Coordinates of C-alpha atoms and ligand atoms in Angstrom, one line a residue:
M17 CA 17.6 6.2 17.5
T18 CA 14.6 4.9 19.4
R19 CA 12.7 3.8 16.3
V20 CA 14.7 0.6 16.0
F21 CA 12.6 -2.3 16.9
D22 CA 14.5 -4.0 19.7
E23 CA 12.3 -7.0 20.5
D24 CA 12.5 -10.6 19.5
L25 CA 12.3 -10.9 15.7
S26 CA 12.0 -14.7 15.8
A27 CA 8.3 -14.5 16.6
R28 CA 6.1 -15.6 13.7
F29 CA 4.1 -13.1 11.7
A30 CA 0.7 -13.4 13.3
T31 CA 2.3 -13.0 16.8
R32 CA 4.2 -10.0 15.7
T33 CA 1.1 -8.3 14.3
I34 CA -0.3 -8.3 17.8
H35 CA 2.7 -7.7 20.0
A36 CA 5.5 -6.1 18.0
G37 CA 6.4 -2.5 19.0
Q38 CA 4.1 -2.3 21.9
R39 CA 4.8 -2.6 25.6
P40 CA 2.3 -2.3 28.5
D41 CA 2.0 1.3 29.6
P42 CA 4.7 1.9 32.3
T43 CA 2.4 4.1 34.4
T44 CA -0.7 1.8 34.7
G45 CA 0.1 -1.5 33.0
A46 CA -2.6 -0.8 30.4
I47 CA -2.2 -3.5 27.8
M48 CA -3.2 -1.2 24.9
P49 CA -0.9 1.7 24.1
P50 CA -2.5 4.9 25.3
I51 CA -3.5 7.6 22.8
Y52 CA -1.0 10.3 23.8
Q53 CA -3.2 13.2 22.7
T54 CA -0.7 15.9 23.4
S55 CA 1.3 18.5 21.4
T56 CA 4.2 18.9 23.8
Y57 CA 6.0 17.3 26.8
V58 CA 7.0 19.0 30.0
Q59 CA 10.8 18.9 30.6
D60 CA 12.3 18.0 33.9
A61 CA 14.8 20.9 33.8
L62 CA 16.5 23.0 31.2
G63 CA 18.0 20.5 28.7
V64 CA 16.7 17.5 30.6
H65 CA 13.7 15.6 29.1
K66 CA 12.4 12.1 28.5
G67 CA 13.3 12.0 24.8
Y68 CA 10.1 13.7 23.8
E69 CA 10.0 17.5 23.1
Y70 CA 7.3 18.3 20.6
A71 CA 4.8 16.0 19.0
R72 CA 5.6 16.7 15.3
G73 CA 8.9 15.0 16.0
K74 CA 7.8 12.2 18.3
N75 CA 4.6 10.7 19.8
P76 CA 4.6 7.4 21.7
T77 CA 1.4 6.1 20.1
R78 CA 2.8 6.8 16.7
E79 CA 6.1 5.2 17.6
A80 CA 4.3 2.0 18.7
L81 CA 2.7 1.9 15.2
E82 CA 6.0 2.6 13.5
R83 CA 7.8 -0.2 15.3
N84 CA 4.9 -2.6 14.7
V85 CA 4.7 -2.1 10.9
A86 CA 8.5 -1.9 10.6
T87 CA 8.7 -5.4 12.2
L88 CA 6.0 -6.8 10.0
E89 CA 7.8 -5.6 6.8
G90 CA 11.1 -7.1 8.1
G91 CA 12.6 -3.6 8.4
R92 CA 14.2 -1.7 11.2
H93 CA 12.6 1.8 11.1
G94 CA 9.1 2.9 10.4
F95 CA 7.7 6.4 9.7
A96 CA 4.0 7.1 9.9
F97 CA 2.4 9.9 7.9
S98 CA -0.9 11.6 7.6
S99 CA -1.9 9.8 4.4
G100 CA -0.4 7.6 1.7
M101 CA 0.2 10.6 -0.5
G102 CA 1.7 12.6 2.4
C103 CA 4.1 9.6 2.9
L104 CA 5.1 9.5 -0.8
D105 CA 5.5 13.3 -0.9
S106 CA 7.9 13.1 2.0
L107 CA 9.8 10.2 0.4
M108 CA 10.3 12.3 -2.7
K109 CA 12.0 15.0 -0.5
L110 CA 15.0 12.6 -0.3
F111 CA 15.7 13.8 -3.8
K112 CA 16.6 17.1 -5.4
S113 CA 16.1 19.1 -8.6
G114 CA 17.6 17.3 -11.6
D115 CA 17.0 13.8 -10.2
H116 CA 15.2 11.3 -12.3
I117 CA 12.8 8.6 -11.1
V118 CA 11.7 5.5 -13.1
C119 CA 8.1 4.8 -12.1
G120 CA 5.6 2.0 -13.0
E121 CA 3.0 3.3 -15.5
N122 CA 0.0 1.7 -13.8
V123 CA 0.6 3.2 -10.3
Y124 CA -2.2 4.6 -8.1
G125 CA -3.8 7.6 -9.9
G126 CA -2.8 10.0 -7.1
T127 CA 0.8 8.9 -7.4
F128 CA 0.8 9.8 -11.0
R129 CA -0.9 13.1 -10.2
L130 CA 1.6 14.0 -7.5
F131 CA 4.5 13.4 -9.8
D132 CA 3.1 14.8 -13.0
R133 CA 1.2 17.8 -11.7
I134 CA 3.3 18.9 -8.7
L135 CA 6.8 17.4 -8.3
R136 CA 7.7 17.9 -11.9
H137 CA 7.6 21.7 -11.2
F138 CA 10.2 21.2 -8.6
G139 CA 12.7 19.8 -11.1
L140 CA 12.2 16.1 -10.5
A141 CA 11.9 14.1 -13.7
F142 CA 9.8 10.9 -14.1
T143 CA 9.6 8.2 -16.7
F144 CA 6.6 6.0 -16.6
V145 CA 7.2 2.5 -17.9
D146 CA 5.6 -1.0 -17.9
T147 CA 7.6 -2.5 -15.1
R148 CA 6.3 -6.0 -15.9
D149 CA 9.3 -6.2 -18.2
P150 CA 12.6 -5.7 -16.4
Q151 CA 14.3 -4.7 -19.6
R152 CA 12.0 -1.7 -19.9
I153 CA 13.1 -0.6 -16.4
E154 CA 16.7 -1.1 -17.4
D155 CA 16.3 0.9 -20.6
A156 CA 14.6 3.8 -18.8
I157 CA 17.5 4.3 -16.4
T158 CA 19.8 7.3 -17.1
A159 CA 22.8 8.8 -15.5
S160 CA 20.5 11.0 -13.4
T161 CA 18.2 8.2 -12.2
V162 CA 18.1 8.0 -8.4
A163 CA 15.2 5.6 -7.9
L164 CA 12.8 3.0 -9.2
L165 CA 9.3 3.1 -7.9
V166 CA 6.9 0.2 -8.4
E167 CA 3.6 -0.9 -7.2
T168 CA 2.9 -4.6 -7.3
P169 CA 0.2 -5.8 -7.9
T170 CA -0.9 -2.6 -9.5
N171 CA -4.2 -0.8 -9.2
P172 CA -6.5 -1.7 -10.9
L173 CA -4.9 -3.9 -13.6
M174 CA -3.3 -6.3 -11.1
R175 CA 0.1 -6.2 -13.0
L176 CA 3.1 -7.6 -11.2
T177 CA 6.7 -6.5 -11.1
D178 CA 9.3 -9.2 -10.5
L179 CA 10.7 -8.0 -7.2
A180 CA 13.8 -10.1 -7.4
A181 CA 14.6 -8.6 -10.8
A182 CA 13.8 -5.1 -9.7
G183 CA 16.0 -5.5 -6.6
D184 CA 18.8 -6.8 -8.8
I185 CA 18.5 -3.8 -11.2
A186 CA 18.5 -1.3 -8.3
K187 CA 21.6 -2.9 -6.8
R188 CA 23.5 -3.1 -10.0
R189 CA 22.7 0.5 -11.1
G190 CA 23.1 2.0 -7.6
I191 CA 19.6 3.4 -7.3
L192 CA 16.9 3.1 -4.6
L193 CA 14.1 0.6 -5.1
I194 CA 10.8 2.0 -3.6
V195 CA 7.8 -0.3 -3.4
D196 CA 4.2 0.6 -2.7
N197 CA 3.1 -2.5 -0.9
T198 CA -0.5 -1.3 -0.2
F199 CA -2.2 -4.2 -2.1
A200 CA -0.3 -7.2 -0.9
T201 CA 0.6 -6.0 2.6
P202 CA 3.5 -7.7 4.5
A203 CA 1.2 -10.6 5.2
F204 CA 1.7 -11.7 1.6
Q205 CA 4.8 -9.9 0.3
R206 CA 7.8 -8.4 1.9
P207 CA 9.8 -6.3 -0.7
L208 CA 12.7 -5.5 1.7
E209 CA 13.6 -9.2 1.4
Y210 CA 14.1 -8.7 -2.3
G211 CA 16.4 -5.7 -1.9
A212 CA 13.9 -2.9 -1.8
H213 CA 15.3 0.1 0.2
I214 CA 11.9 1.6 1.1
V215 CA 8.5 0.0 1.3
Y216 CA 5.5 2.2 1.9
H217 CA 1.7 1.9 2.3
S218 CA -1.5 3.8 2.2
S219 CA -2.3 2.5 5.7
T220 CA -5.8 3.7 4.9
K221 CA -6.3 0.4 3.2
Y222 CA -5.5 -3.1 4.4
L223 CA -3.1 -2.2 7.3
N224 CA -5.9 -0.3 9.1
G225 CA -8.6 -2.4 7.4
H226 CA -11.6 -0.7 8.9
S227 CA -12.1 2.3 6.6
D228 CA -12.1 4.7 9.6
M229 CA -8.9 6.8 9.0
V230 CA -6.5 8.0 6.3
G231 CA -2.7 7.3 6.8
G232 CA 0.6 6.3 5.3
I233 CA 3.7 4.5 6.5
A234 CA 7.2 3.9 5.2
V235 CA 9.6 1.3 6.4
V236 CA 13.4 1.0 5.7
L237 CA 16.3 -1.2 6.8
E238 CA 19.2 1.2 6.5
D239 CA 20.1 3.5 9.3
S240 CA 21.3 6.3 7.0
L241 CA 18.0 6.4 5.1
A242 CA 16.2 6.3 8.4
E243 CA 18.0 9.4 9.6
Q244 CA 17.1 11.3 6.5
L245 CA 13.5 10.2 6.7
Q246 CA 13.3 11.1 10.4
F247 CA 14.6 14.6 9.5
I248 CA 12.1 15.0 6.7
A249 CA 9.2 13.7 8.7
N250 CA 9.9 16.3 11.4
A251 CA 11.0 19.1 9.1
A252 CA 8.1 18.7 6.6
G253 CA 5.6 17.6 9.2
A254 CA 3.1 15.4 7.3
V255 CA 2.7 13.3 10.5
P256 CA -0.5 11.6 11.7
G257 CA -2.4 12.4 14.8
P258 CA -2.2 9.9 17.7
M259 CA -5.8 8.8 17.3
D260 CA -5.3 7.7 13.7
A261 CA -2.0 6.0 14.7
W262 CA -3.9 4.1 17.4
L263 CA -6.7 3.1 15.1
T264 CA -4.1 1.8 12.6
L265 CA -2.3 -0.1 15.4
R266 CA -5.6 -1.7 16.3
G267 CA -6.1 -2.7 12.7
T268 CA -2.7 -4.3 12.3
K269 CA -3.4 -6.6 15.2
T270 CA -5.9 -8.5 12.9
L271 CA -3.9 -8.2 9.7
A272 CA -2.9 -11.8 9.5
L273 CA -6.5 -12.9 10.2
R274 CA -8.1 -10.4 7.8
M275 CA -5.7 -11.1 4.9
K276 CA -6.4 -14.8 5.1
A277 CA -10.2 -14.1 4.9
H278 CA -9.8 -11.5 2.1
D279 CA -7.7 -14.1 0.2
A280 CA -10.2 -16.9 0.7
N281 CA -13.1 -14.7 -0.4
G282 CA -11.1 -13.2 -3.3
R283 CA -10.3 -16.7 -4.7
R284 CA -13.9 -17.8 -4.5
V285 CA -15.4 -14.6 -6.0
A286 CA -12.7 -14.6 -8.8
E287 CA -13.5 -18.2 -9.6
W288 CA -17.2 -17.5 -9.7
L289 CA -16.6 -14.5 -12.0
A290 CA -14.4 -16.5 -14.2
N291 CA -17.0 -19.2 -14.7
R292 CA -19.9 -16.8 -15.0
W293 CA -18.3 -14.1 -17.2
G294 CA -15.2 -15.6 -18.8
A295 CA -11.8 -16.1 -17.3
E296 CA -10.2 -13.8 -19.9
R297 CA -12.2 -10.9 -18.5
V298 CA -11.4 -11.4 -14.9
I299 CA -8.1 -10.0 -13.7
Y300 CA -6.9 -11.7 -10.5
P301 CA -3.3 -12.9 -9.9
G302 CA -4.7 -16.0 -8.1
L303 CA -6.3 -17.3 -11.3
P304 CA -4.2 -19.7 -13.4
T305 CA -5.3 -17.6 -16.4
H306 CA -3.6 -14.5 -15.1
P307 CA -0.5 -14.0 -17.3
Q308 CA 1.8 -13.5 -14.3
H309 CA 0.2 -16.2 -12.1
E310 CA 3.5 -18.1 -11.8
L311 CA 5.3 -14.9 -10.6
A312 CA 2.4 -14.2 -8.2
K313 CA 2.8 -17.7 -6.7
K314 CA 6.6 -17.1 -6.4
Q315 CA 6.6 -13.7 -4.7
M316 CA 3.2 -13.6 -2.9
A317 CA 2.0 -15.8 -0.2
G318 CA -1.6 -15.0 -1.0
F319 CA -3.6 -13.0 -3.6
G320 CA -6.0 -11.0 -1.5
G321 CA -9.4 -9.6 -2.3
M322 CA -8.7 -7.2 -5.2
I323 CA -10.3 -8.3 -8.5
S324 CA -10.9 -6.3 -11.7
V325 CA -13.4 -7.3 -14.3
E326 CA -13.7 -6.1 -17.9
M327 CA -17.4 -5.7 -18.5
G328 CA -17.0 -4.8 -22.1
S329 CA -19.0 -1.6 -22.1
R330 CA -19.8 1.3 -19.8
D331 CA -23.4 0.2 -19.7
A332 CA -22.7 -3.3 -18.5
A333 CA -20.3 -1.8 -15.9
A334 CA -22.9 0.6 -14.7
K335 CA -25.5 -2.2 -14.4
V336 CA -23.2 -4.1 -12.0
L337 CA -22.0 -1.0 -10.2
N338 CA -25.6 0.2 -9.6
G339 CA -26.9 -3.3 -8.9
T340 CA -24.9 -4.7 -6.0
H341 CA -26.1 -4.4 -2.4
V342 CA -23.4 -6.0 -0.3
Y343 CA -20.6 -4.5 -2.5
A344 CA -21.0 -0.8 -1.9
L345 CA -20.2 1.7 -4.6
A346 CA -17.2 3.7 -3.2
E347 CA -13.6 4.6 -3.8
S348 CA -10.9 3.1 -1.6
L349 CA -10.3 -0.6 -0.8
G350 CA -8.9 -2.9 1.8
G351 CA -11.6 -2.6 4.5
V352 CA -13.5 -5.4 6.1
E353 CA -16.5 -4.4 4.0
S354 CA -16.7 -5.1 0.2
L355 CA -16.6 -2.2 -2.2
I356 CA -17.0 -1.8 -5.9
N357 CA -15.7 1.0 -8.0
H358 CA -15.3 2.3 -11.6
P359 CA -11.6 3.2 -12.0
A360 CA -12.0 5.3 -15.2
T361 CA -14.3 7.8 -13.5
M362 CA -13.5 7.3 -9.8
T363 CA -10.0 6.2 -8.5
H364 CA -8.2 6.8 -11.8
A365 CA -10.0 9.9 -13.1
S366 CA -6.8 11.9 -12.4
V367 CA -4.9 9.8 -15.0
P368 CA -5.1 11.4 -18.5
A369 CA -7.6 9.6 -20.8
D370 CA -5.0 8.7 -23.4
M371 CA -2.8 7.1 -20.7
R372 CA -5.8 5.2 -19.3
A373 CA -6.6 3.9 -22.8
K374 CA -3.0 2.9 -23.4
M375 CA -2.9 0.8 -20.2
G376 CA -6.4 -0.8 -20.5
I377 CA -8.3 1.1 -17.9
T378 CA -11.4 1.1 -20.1
D379 CA -14.9 2.5 -19.4
G380 CA -16.0 -1.1 -19.0
L381 CA -13.6 -1.9 -16.2
I382 CA -14.9 -2.4 -12.7
R383 CA -12.8 -3.1 -9.6
L384 CA -13.9 -5.1 -6.6
S385 CA -12.4 -4.9 -3.1
T386 CA -13.7 -8.1 -1.6
G387 CA -14.2 -7.8 2.1
V388 CA -14.5 -10.5 4.8
E389 CA -18.3 -11.0 4.7
D390 CA -19.6 -14.5 4.1
A391 CA -18.5 -15.5 0.5
D392 CA -21.9 -17.0 -0.2
D393 CA -23.5 -13.6 0.4
L394 CA -21.0 -11.9 -1.9
I395 CA -21.6 -14.4 -4.7
A396 CA -25.3 -14.1 -4.3
D397 CA -25.0 -10.3 -4.5
L398 CA -22.9 -10.5 -7.7
E399 CA -25.3 -13.2 -9.1
Q400 CA -28.3 -10.8 -8.9
A401 CA -26.2 -7.9 -10.2
F402 CA -25.0 -9.9 -13.2
A403 CA -28.5 -11.2 -14.0
G404 CA -29.4 -10.6 -17.6
L405 CA -25.9 -9.8 -18.6
Ligands
PLP510 C1 -4.9 4.7 -1.7 C2 -3.6 4.5 -2.3 C3 -2.6 5.4 -2.2 C4 -2.8 6.8 -1.6 O1 -3.0 6.7 -0.2 P1 -3.9 7.7 0.7 O2 -3.9 7.2 2.0 O3 -5.3 7.7 0.0 O4 -3.3 9.1 0.6 C5 -1.3 5.1 -2.7 N1 -1.1 3.8 -3.2 C6 -2.1 2.9 -3.4 C7 -1.8 1.6 -4.0 C8 -3.3 3.2 -2.9 O5 -4.3 2.3 -3.0

């Protein structure tokens, strides 16, 4: 298998973001991997080719991205997809009718929608639980459970799952642990080190970081899982085009830099919000008032730029959402630019109202994706938007 990253793994994280998985182009020496914009590859003779036959199966630009991110996550095999949801849909093809999956209840709205509105009809069963409590995970596991899927921190409530505990449960019960690492990124958290079998991302977000493509990527350690995923990726075909793979690869080069800046700005903005609006209303794992702050410090090397704020009412939320100028009102997150969003009607509209209410995704909740602009400008922006509240 050519997807194994065969370079020096001793290089430190920031060095790997820039170099891992990439070699100068053998034809010209171009330092950046070319965008191999091709659907097929000419063969030397019948049955003789260079390892590339058709681009659904393999593309060199995509392979460079896959090796790069696999290395960053501490894995051995990466598989890039056309979107985060395309990635998750392909991962679910590891399973069969009758299989049961335990899933965090506060996962990305689209994850819930894919499971509840589509995959259920194919005979997969899902139980959604509050994975903050390992006992609840344990209690939800049945004889037909094949996997535990968690997102940590969650979107938008910033709830954490204890990765060491989840890894331990998965090992003891003989099920796969699948972790959505979109929010923390491997710069801050590497689930494979805690026993996760599959870590995946919406690379649309922090990995790419520039809000100019949609993509997904999964990373695994085990060769047997990699073989299955390689088969699914080619057979089901939810693969990205080379241009999007290339953009993501350009993005990952600055991942270490960007995450440091998101984290520094996130901390400053969260502190300002806590002082201005009340610490109990600001949800950020980096604040000592976050109920899982100790766990966050233990399993995350930084807290990033995602902050949720309970404004108390839809009107107060609307005032801030409509009042910011630097924070732009938009779905998505993880780009260099700051965004602000209303989960109940935007990113989490696909979650049924009763489930939203049960979890605490109220009409007054707003979510900030803090970018890497100057923190003083971000705080000045929020100051004027909060004026009068
Ligand atoms: C955006 C997102 C997804 C879905 O990814 P797409 O690239 O939009 O398909 C999955 N998980 C999380 C945590 C996300 O933020």
